[in-house]
Amino acid sequence: MTRQYEVVYIFDSALEEAAINERLARFHSLIQQPGVEAPQVSHWGKRTLAYPIKKHETGYYVVAKFDAEATALPEFERAIKLDDGVLRFLVVADDKDYTPSRQPGEGKFGEEDDE
């Protein structure tokens, strides 16, 4: 069963856009499945980081959304971790169909209702 994911990459700002696109193609080939559309990639460009990461003050941001099997993620994340051009990344599951077990306003966790 496939699930929708979103990944945010922060690349070294010294990399050329062609080098970044080559790395993205290599990463996304690890999660690509037949019959599933290619990841939607959005380049945000160079931005100043909130704090230095590996002695870098700026980074090149890219956001991608894709559908993949959960079993493909460990190799995908491993490949990203091994790439020296990636300063940081974060993969999250897009749970737009998620329904919480508690409704808003039903009290806080750890509290008992006195009513």
Short mmCIF file of C-alpha atoms in Angstrom, two decimals:
data_model
loop_
_atom_site.label_atom_id
_atom_site.label_comp_id
_atom_site.label_asym_id
_atom_site.label_seq_id
_atom_site.Cartn_x
_atom_site.Cartn_y
_atom_site.Cartn_z
CA MET A 1 0.00 0.00 0.00
CA THR A 2 1.41 3.36 -0.99
CA ARG A 3 1.27 6.40 1.18
CA GLN A 4 1.89 10.06 0.41
CA TYR A 5 5.09 11.58 1.82
CA GLU A 6 6.74 14.97 1.77
CA VAL A 7 10.49 15.52 2.04
CA VAL A 8 12.34 18.80 2.59
CA TYR A 9 15.99 18.89 1.59
CA ILE A 10 18.54 21.55 2.50
CA PHE A 11 21.48 21.29 0.10
CA ASP A 12 24.85 23.01 0.28
CA SER A 13 24.33 26.41 -1.37
CA ALA A 14 27.65 26.04 -3.23
CA LEU A 15 26.14 23.29 -5.42
CA GLU A 16 24.93 24.17 -8.91
CA GLU A 17 21.25 23.59 -9.69
CA ALA A 18 22.20 20.90 -12.23
CA ALA A 19 24.08 18.98 -9.51
CA ILE A 20 21.09 19.29 -7.18
CA ASN A 21 18.72 17.99 -9.89
CA GLU A 22 21.04 15.03 -10.55
CA ARG A 23 21.02 14.13 -6.85
CA LEU A 24 17.25 14.49 -6.66
CA ALA A 25 16.85 12.16 -9.64
CA ARG A 26 19.11 9.59 -7.95
CA PHE A 27 17.21 9.81 -4.65
CA HIS A 28 13.78 9.66 -6.27
CA SER A 29 14.73 6.65 -8.41
CA LEU A 30 14.94 4.67 -5.15
CA ILE A 31 11.28 5.29 -4.35
CA GLN A 32 9.83 5.38 -7.87
CA GLN A 33 7.35 2.62 -8.65
CA PRO A 34 5.79 1.60 -11.95
CA GLY A 35 2.38 3.17 -12.48
CA VAL A 36 2.91 5.87 -9.83
CA GLU A 37 3.43 9.47 -10.91
CA ALA A 38 6.83 11.11 -10.46
CA PRO A 39 7.46 13.22 -7.34
CA GLN A 40 6.26 16.82 -7.41
CA VAL A 41 9.40 18.90 -6.83
CA SER A 42 9.41 22.55 -5.77
CA HIS A 43 12.71 24.47 -5.68
CA TRP A 44 12.60 27.20 -3.05
CA GLY A 45 16.13 28.38 -3.81
CA LYS A 46 18.87 29.75 -1.59
CA ARG A 47 17.86 30.96 1.86
CA THR A 48 19.64 32.06 4.99
CA LEU A 49 19.61 29.39 7.69
CA ALA A 50 18.32 30.18 11.17
CA TYR A 51 21.59 28.86 12.59
CA PRO A 52 24.78 27.51 10.98
CA ILE A 53 24.68 23.87 9.87
CA LYS A 54 28.07 22.26 9.24
CA LYS A 55 29.59 25.78 9.09
CA HIS A 56 27.16 26.89 6.35
CA GLU A 57 25.14 30.10 6.71
CA THR A 58 22.92 29.53 3.63
CA GLY A 59 21.27 26.50 2.07
CA TYR A 60 19.36 25.57 -1.07
CA TYR A 61 15.86 24.36 -0.17
CA VAL A 62 13.86 21.78 -2.15
CA VAL A 63 10.46 20.29 -1.24
CA ALA A 64 9.17 17.11 -2.89
CA LYS A 65 5.88 15.23 -2.53
CA PHE A 66 5.63 11.60 -3.59
CA ASP A 67 3.74 8.34 -3.14
CA ALA A 68 5.80 5.35 -1.99
CA GLU A 69 5.75 2.10 -0.09
CA ALA A 70 6.98 2.35 3.50
CA THR A 71 9.50 -0.41 2.78
CA ALA A 72 11.30 1.88 0.27
CA LEU A 73 12.00 4.64 2.81
CA PRO A 74 14.98 3.15 4.71
CA GLU A 75 17.14 2.85 1.56
CA PHE A 76 15.94 6.28 0.39
CA GLU A 77 16.92 7.91 3.70
CA ARG A 78 20.23 6.02 3.78
CA ALA A 79 21.19 7.37 0.36
CA ILE A 80 20.38 10.92 1.47
CA LYS A 81 22.42 10.56 4.68
CA LEU A 82 25.45 9.38 2.70
CA ASP A 83 25.39 12.39 0.36
CA ASP A 84 27.76 15.13 1.54
CA GLY A 85 25.84 17.81 -0.39
CA VAL A 86 22.75 17.43 1.81
CA LEU A 87 22.98 19.50 4.99
CA ARG A 88 19.62 18.41 6.43
CA PHE A 89 16.46 16.61 5.34
CA LEU A 90 13.13 15.62 6.82
CA VAL A 91 10.64 13.06 5.54
CA VAL A 92 7.07 13.21 6.87
CA ALA A 93 3.93 11.25 6.05
CA ASP A 94 1.06 13.35 4.72
CA ASP A 95 -1.89 12.21 6.85
CA LYS A 96 -4.68 14.33 5.39
CA ASP A 97 -7.17 11.50 6.06
CA TYR A 98 -6.11 11.18 9.71
CA THR A 99 -8.94 11.32 12.24
CA PRO A 100 -7.93 11.74 15.89
CA SER A 101 -9.48 9.49 18.53
CA ARG A 102 -10.44 12.55 20.60
CA GLN A 103 -12.48 15.47 19.35
CA PRO A 104 -11.30 19.03 20.02
CA GLY A 105 -12.61 20.36 23.32
CA GLU A 106 -12.95 16.97 25.00
CA GLY A 107 -10.43 17.83 27.68
CA LYS A 108 -6.69 17.57 27.70
CA PHE A 109 -4.60 14.48 27.74
CA GLY A 110 -3.84 13.34 31.28
CA GLU A 111 -6.86 15.12 32.76
CA GLU A 112 -10.06 13.50 33.89
CA ASP A 113 -13.39 15.13 33.21
CA ASP A 114 -15.22 16.12 36.42
CA GLU A 115 -18.60 16.38 34.75
#
